[in-house]
């Protein structure tokens, strides 16, 4: 079976609708066709300042959300990144193959460093995409389900795999991004020209899956649309309505065309009201599942320990081949 690897940062109290529709929705589905490795990327989280207690809490809540979304620990290795030291070990090797300028061209780094100020931005933020490449390559992943914003990082992972293979002999699988076009970028509800994001969106622009469903419903009902009336999918002219149609379609499985004809002659208010209900129906049982996983922390920690053990079996094999290829003396 082809392999899949993906991760999510424990840097918010809840995953948001963009994380879910852009990437996480694919994770349980891929369990049917792929060997799957899914992780909470706590090492990536500390590239910006974290409160230790909050980080630990969010790591567990993230794992519980993944379980609540359908990641099955019997079929997937579900683990925490820092439990598998091979990620950072491979990352160092890959850092030595990455050009300084090459890393400096990563737009996510440039954006975040610009916001923080270059002096305050950490070296870890700079090397973040290289650690991400190590995450992927250490499992010999064929595919990586992510949102559109990760495409450039995936390209770096592919380049590093090819560079290593070229220099030291075929070692890594060159991974493909698995980006579902229709939902690759979910937009902010208040400014539908920019992506929904935990760091940039205003509170009303972002729907958090663990937030009070009533509040989330209200956010949908007050989403920014245009002054027109027609409910049609036209991202250039009608960014807000189109974003709502994308979300509606993804949550119900109904095609956008089907929704357009169902809402012909109706108003934006009708669309928002119905979508708010659809969202609440999705969120409410999800939250119940998450809470039940969080009720038994000892069991949750055990699931993560089992996942890490499975992950390490694969990761350590790759790392020993890499160490050998680059000429490290094996310990006796
Ligand atoms: N708006 C989005 N639309 C589609 N996919 C998205 N993703 C994030 N936002 C959207 C995808 O979610 C996955 C998890 O990403 P992460 O843990 O790296 O979080 P992130 O990208 O840092 O999320 P944010 O909200 O975008 O954070 P900031 O504001 O810090 O940049 C990834 O697959 C990502 O593509």
Coordinates of C-alpha atoms and ligand atoms in Angstrom, one line a residue:
X1 CA 0.0 0.0 0.0
X2 CA 1.3 3.5 -0.7
X3 CA 2.1 5.6 2.3
X4 CA 0.6 8.8 3.6
X5 CA 2.1 11.2 6.1
X6 CA 0.6 14.4 7.5
X7 CA 0.7 16.5 10.6
X8 CA -1.1 19.4 12.3
X9 CA 0.3 21.9 14.8
X10 CA -1.1 22.0 18.4
X11 CA -1.0 25.8 18.3
X12 CA -4.6 26.7 18.9
X13 CA -7.4 25.7 21.3
X14 CA -9.2 24.1 18.4
X15 CA -8.8 23.1 14.8
X16 CA -10.6 25.5 12.4
X17 CA -12.8 24.8 9.4
X18 CA -9.9 25.6 7.0
X19 CA -7.7 22.9 8.6
X20 CA -10.6 20.5 8.5
X21 CA -11.9 21.0 5.0
X22 CA -8.5 21.7 3.4
X23 CA -6.6 18.8 4.9
X24 CA -8.0 16.8 7.8
X25 CA -11.1 15.6 6.1
X26 CA -8.9 13.5 3.8
X27 CA -7.1 11.8 6.7
X28 CA -9.7 9.2 7.7
X29 CA -10.6 8.6 4.0
X30 CA -7.0 7.7 3.1
X31 CA -7.0 5.0 5.7
X32 CA -9.0 2.8 3.2
X33 CA -6.3 3.0 0.5
X34 CA -3.0 3.9 2.2
X35 CA -0.8 3.0 5.0
X36 CA -1.2 6.2 7.1
X37 CA 1.0 8.1 9.5
X38 CA -0.6 11.1 11.3
X39 CA 0.9 13.2 13.9
X40 CA 0.6 16.3 16.1
X41 CA 3.6 18.4 15.3
X42 CA 4.7 19.8 18.6
X43 CA 8.3 20.4 17.4
X44 CA 6.9 22.7 14.8
X45 CA 4.7 24.4 17.3
X46 CA 7.7 25.7 19.3
X47 CA 9.1 27.7 16.3
X48 CA 6.9 30.4 17.9
X49 CA 6.7 31.0 21.7
X50 CA 4.5 28.5 23.6
X51 CA 3.4 28.3 27.1
X52 CA 4.5 24.8 28.3
X53 CA 1.3 23.9 30.1
X54 CA -0.9 25.1 27.2
X55 CA 1.2 23.2 24.7
X56 CA 0.8 20.0 26.5
X57 CA -2.9 20.5 26.9
X58 CA -3.3 21.4 23.2
X59 CA -1.3 18.4 22.1
X60 CA -3.8 16.1 23.8
X61 CA -6.8 18.1 22.5
X62 CA -5.4 17.9 19.0
X63 CA -5.0 14.1 19.2
X64 CA -8.5 13.8 20.6
X65 CA -9.8 16.0 17.7
X66 CA -8.1 13.7 15.2
X67 CA -9.7 10.7 16.8
X68 CA -13.0 12.5 16.7
X69 CA -12.7 13.2 13.0
X70 CA -12.2 9.5 12.3
X71 CA -8.5 8.7 12.5
X72 CA -8.5 5.1 13.7
X73 CA -5.5 4.2 15.8
X74 CA -5.8 0.6 14.8
X75 CA -5.4 1.5 11.1
X76 CA -3.2 4.6 11.4
X77 CA -0.1 5.3 13.4
X78 CA -1.3 8.3 15.4
X79 CA 1.5 10.0 17.4
X80 CA 3.2 13.1 18.7
X81 CA 6.2 14.3 16.6
X82 CA 8.5 14.8 19.6
X83 CA 8.1 11.1 20.5
X84 CA 10.0 10.1 17.4
X85 CA 13.5 11.5 17.6
X86 CA 14.3 10.5 14.1
X87 CA 12.5 13.5 12.7
X88 CA 15.0 15.9 14.2
X89 CA 17.9 13.6 13.4
X90 CA 17.0 13.5 9.7
X91 CA 16.2 17.2 9.7
X92 CA 19.8 18.0 10.6
X93 CA 21.1 16.0 7.6
X94 CA 18.6 17.7 5.3
X95 CA 19.5 21.2 6.7
X96 CA 23.0 20.5 5.5
X97 CA 21.7 19.9 2.0
X98 CA 19.4 23.0 2.0
X99 CA 20.7 26.3 0.6
X100 CA 20.4 29.3 2.8
X101 CA 18.7 31.3 0.0
X102 CA 16.5 28.4 -0.8
X103 CA 15.1 28.3 2.7
X104 CA 14.8 32.1 2.7
X105 CA 12.5 32.0 -0.3
X106 CA 9.8 30.1 1.6
X107 CA 6.8 32.6 1.6
X108 CA 5.4 31.3 4.9
X109 CA 8.7 32.1 6.6
X110 CA 8.9 35.5 4.9
X111 CA 5.3 36.4 6.0
X112 CA 5.7 35.2 9.6
X113 CA 9.2 36.7 10.0
X114 CA 8.0 40.0 8.6
X115 CA 5.2 40.0 11.2
X116 CA 7.5 39.2 14.1
X117 CA 10.5 41.2 12.9
X118 CA 13.6 39.4 11.6
X119 CA 15.5 39.8 14.8
X120 CA 12.8 38.1 16.8
X121 CA 11.9 35.3 14.4
X122 CA 13.7 32.1 15.5
X123 CA 16.1 30.0 13.5
X124 CA 13.6 27.2 14.1
X125 CA 11.0 29.2 12.1
X126 CA 13.5 29.5 9.3
X127 CA 14.3 25.7 9.2
X128 CA 10.6 24.7 9.8
X129 CA 10.1 23.5 6.2
X130 CA 13.3 21.4 6.4
X131 CA 11.9 19.6 9.5
X132 CA 8.7 19.2 7.6
X133 CA 10.7 17.6 4.8
X134 CA 12.3 15.2 7.3
X135 CA 8.8 14.4 8.7
X136 CA 7.7 13.2 5.3
X137 CA 10.8 11.6 4.0
X138 CA 11.6 9.6 7.1
X139 CA 8.4 7.6 6.4
X140 CA 9.1 7.3 2.7
X141 CA 5.6 8.8 2.2
X142 CA 4.2 8.7 -1.3
X143 CA 1.5 11.3 -0.6
X144 CA 0.9 14.2 1.8
X145 CA -2.6 15.5 2.3
X146 CA -2.4 19.3 2.9
X147 CA -4.0 22.6 2.0
X148 CA -2.8 24.8 -0.8
X149 CA -0.7 26.9 1.6
X150 CA 1.7 24.0 2.0
X151 CA 2.4 23.5 -1.7
X152 CA 5.7 25.4 -1.6
X153 CA 6.9 23.4 1.4
X154 CA 6.0 20.2 -0.3
X155 CA 8.1 21.3 -3.3
X156 CA 11.1 21.7 -1.0
X157 CA 10.6 18.2 0.4
X158 CA 10.6 16.9 -3.2
X159 CA 13.7 18.8 -4.1
X160 CA 15.5 17.6 -1.0
X161 CA 14.6 14.0 -1.7
X162 CA 15.8 14.3 -5.2
X163 CA 19.0 16.0 -4.2
X164 CA 19.8 13.4 -1.6
X165 CA 19.0 10.6 -4.0
X166 CA 21.2 12.2 -6.7
X167 CA 24.2 12.7 -4.3
X168 CA 24.1 9.5 -2.3
X169 CA 22.0 7.0 -4.3
X170 CA 18.3 6.3 -4.4
X171 CA 17.2 6.5 -0.8
X172 CA 13.9 8.5 -0.6
X173 CA 10.6 8.3 -2.2
X174 CA 9.8 11.7 -3.8
X175 CA 6.4 12.6 -2.3
X176 CA 3.4 14.0 -4.1
X177 CA 1.2 16.7 -2.5
X178 CA -2.4 15.4 -2.1
X179 CA -4.4 18.6 -2.4
X180 CA -8.1 18.5 -3.1
X181 CA -8.7 21.4 -5.4
X182 CA -12.2 22.3 -4.4
X183 CA -11.4 22.8 -0.7
X184 CA -7.7 23.6 -1.0
X185 CA -8.2 27.1 0.4
X186 CA -11.1 28.0 2.7
X187 CA -11.4 31.7 3.1
X188 CA -12.0 34.0 6.1
X189 CA -15.7 34.6 6.6
X190 CA -15.1 38.3 7.2
X191 CA -12.5 38.8 4.5
X192 CA -13.1 36.2 1.8
X193 CA -10.1 37.2 -0.2
X194 CA -7.6 35.8 2.4
X195 CA -7.4 32.3 3.8
X196 CA -9.0 31.4 7.1
X197 CA -6.1 31.3 9.5
X198 CA -5.6 31.0 13.3
X199 CA -3.0 33.8 13.3
X200 CA -4.5 36.2 10.8
X201 CA -8.3 35.9 10.9
X202 CA -10.4 38.1 13.1
X203 CA -12.6 36.1 15.7
X204 CA -15.6 36.4 13.4
X205 CA -13.7 35.3 10.4
X206 CA -12.8 31.9 11.7
X207 CA -14.9 28.9 12.7
X208 CA -13.3 26.8 15.4
X209 CA -14.5 23.2 15.6
X210 CA -14.5 23.2 19.4
X211 CA -16.2 26.5 19.8
X212 CA -19.8 26.8 21.0
X213 CA -21.8 25.6 18.0
X214 CA -24.3 28.5 18.5
X215 CA -21.5 31.0 18.1
X216 CA -20.2 29.3 15.0
X217 CA -23.7 29.3 13.5
X218 CA -23.9 33.0 14.1
X219 CA -20.5 33.6 12.4
X220 CA -21.8 31.8 9.3
X221 CA -25.0 33.9 9.4
X222 CA -23.0 37.1 9.6
X223 CA -20.4 36.1 7.0
X224 CA -19.5 38.9 4.5
X225 CA -21.2 38.5 1.1
X226 CA -21.7 41.1 -1.7
X227 CA -24.5 43.4 -2.4
X228 CA -25.9 41.2 -5.2
X229 CA -28.6 38.6 -4.8
X230 CA -27.8 35.6 -6.9
X231 CA -26.4 32.5 -5.3
X232 CA -23.8 31.4 -7.9
X233 CA -20.2 30.1 -7.6
X234 CA -18.0 32.8 -9.0
X235 CA -14.9 33.2 -6.8
X236 CA -13.6 36.3 -8.6
X237 CA -16.8 38.3 -8.4
X238 CA -18.5 36.7 -5.4
X239 CA -15.8 35.5 -3.1
X240 CA -18.0 35.4 0.0
X241 CA -20.9 33.5 -1.5
X242 CA -18.5 31.1 -3.3
X243 CA -16.7 30.3 -0.1
X244 CA -20.0 29.5 1.6
X245 CA -20.9 27.2 -1.3
X246 CA -17.6 25.4 -1.0
X247 CA -18.1 24.9 2.7
X248 CA -21.7 23.8 2.2
X249 CA -20.8 21.4 -0.5
X250 CA -17.9 19.9 1.4
X251 CA -19.9 19.3 4.6
X252 CA -22.9 17.8 2.8
X253 CA -21.4 16.0 -0.2
X254 CA -23.8 17.9 -2.5
X255 CA -22.3 19.4 -5.6
X256 CA -22.0 23.1 -6.0
X257 CA -24.2 23.0 -9.1
X258 CA -26.8 21.2 -7.1
X259 CA -26.7 23.8 -4.4
X260 CA -26.8 26.6 -7.0
X261 CA -30.0 25.2 -8.5
X262 CA -31.5 24.5 -5.1
X263 CA -31.0 28.1 -4.1
X264 CA -32.0 29.7 -7.4
X265 CA -34.4 32.6 -6.5
X266 CA -33.6 32.4 -2.8
X267 CA -31.5 35.0 -0.9
X268 CA -28.2 34.9 0.8
X269 CA -29.9 34.8 4.2
X270 CA -31.5 31.4 3.3
X271 CA -28.2 30.0 2.2
X272 CA -26.5 31.2 5.4
X273 CA -29.2 29.9 7.7
X274 CA -29.2 26.4 6.1
X275 CA -25.4 26.2 6.1
X276 CA -25.3 27.3 9.8
X277 CA -27.6 24.3 10.6
X278 CA -25.5 21.9 8.5
X279 CA -22.4 23.1 10.4
X280 CA -24.1 22.7 13.8
X281 CA -25.1 19.1 12.9
X282 CA -21.5 18.3 12.0
X283 CA -19.9 20.0 15.0
X284 CA -22.2 18.8 17.8
X285 CA -21.5 15.0 17.6
X286 CA -17.9 15.8 16.8
X287 CA -17.5 17.7 20.1
X288 CA -19.1 14.8 21.9
X289 CA -16.6 12.4 20.5
X290 CA -13.7 14.6 21.3
X291 CA -14.9 15.0 24.9
X292 CA -15.2 11.3 25.3
X293 CA -11.6 10.8 24.2
X294 CA -10.5 13.6 26.6
X295 CA -12.4 11.9 29.5
X296 CA -9.8 9.2 29.5
X297 CA -6.4 10.8 29.2
X298 CA -4.5 7.7 30.3
X299 CA -6.0 5.8 27.4
X300 CA -5.3 8.7 25.0
X301 CA -1.7 8.8 26.0
X302 CA -1.5 5.0 25.5
X303 CA -2.9 5.3 22.0
X304 CA -0.2 8.0 21.2
X305 CA 2.6 5.8 22.7
X306 CA 1.5 2.9 20.5
X307 CA 1.4 5.1 17.5
X308 CA 4.9 6.4 18.2
X309 CA 6.3 2.9 18.5
X310 CA 4.9 2.0 15.1
X311 CA 6.2 5.2 13.6
X312 CA 9.7 4.7 15.1
X313 CA 9.9 1.2 13.5
X314 CA 9.7 2.8 10.0
X315 CA 11.6 6.1 10.9
X316 CA 14.6 4.3 12.4
X317 CA 15.0 2.1 9.4
X318 CA 15.2 5.1 7.1
X319 CA 17.5 7.0 9.3
X320 CA 20.0 4.1 9.5
X321 CA 20.1 3.9 5.7
X322 CA 20.7 7.7 5.5
X323 CA 23.4 7.7 8.1
X324 CA 25.2 4.9 6.3
X325 CA 24.8 6.6 2.9
X326 CA 26.4 9.8 4.1
X327 CA 29.3 8.0 5.6
X328 CA 28.7 8.1 9.4
X329 CA 30.7 5.5 11.2
X330 CA 28.2 3.0 12.7
X331 CA 28.4 2.6 16.5
X332 CA 29.5 -0.8 17.5
Ligands
LIG1 N1 -7.8 28.2 5.2 C1 -7.3 27.0 4.9 N2 -7.8 26.3 3.8 C2 -7.4 25.1 3.5 N3 -6.5 24.4 4.3 C3 -5.9 25.0 5.3 N4 -5.0 24.7 6.2 C4 -4.8 25.7 7.1 N5 -5.6 26.7 6.8 C5 -6.3 26.4 5.7 C6 -4.3 23.4 6.2 O1 -4.5 22.8 7.5 C7 -3.4 21.9 7.8 C8 -2.8 22.1 9.2 O2 -2.0 23.2 9.2 P1 -1.1 23.7 10.3 O3 -1.2 22.9 11.5 O4 0.3 23.9 9.7 O5 -1.7 25.0 10.6 P2 -1.5 26.2 9.8 O6 -1.3 26.1 8.3 O7 -0.4 26.9 10.5 O8 -2.9 26.8 10.0 P3 -3.2 28.3 9.9 O9 -4.5 28.6 10.5 O10 -3.0 28.7 8.5 O11 -2.1 28.9 10.8 P4 -1.3 30.2 10.6 O12 -2.3 31.2 10.8 O13 -0.3 30.1 11.8 O14 -0.6 30.1 9.3 C9 -2.4 22.1 6.7 O15 -2.5 21.1 5.8 C10 -2.8 23.4 6.0 O16 -2.6 23.4 4.6

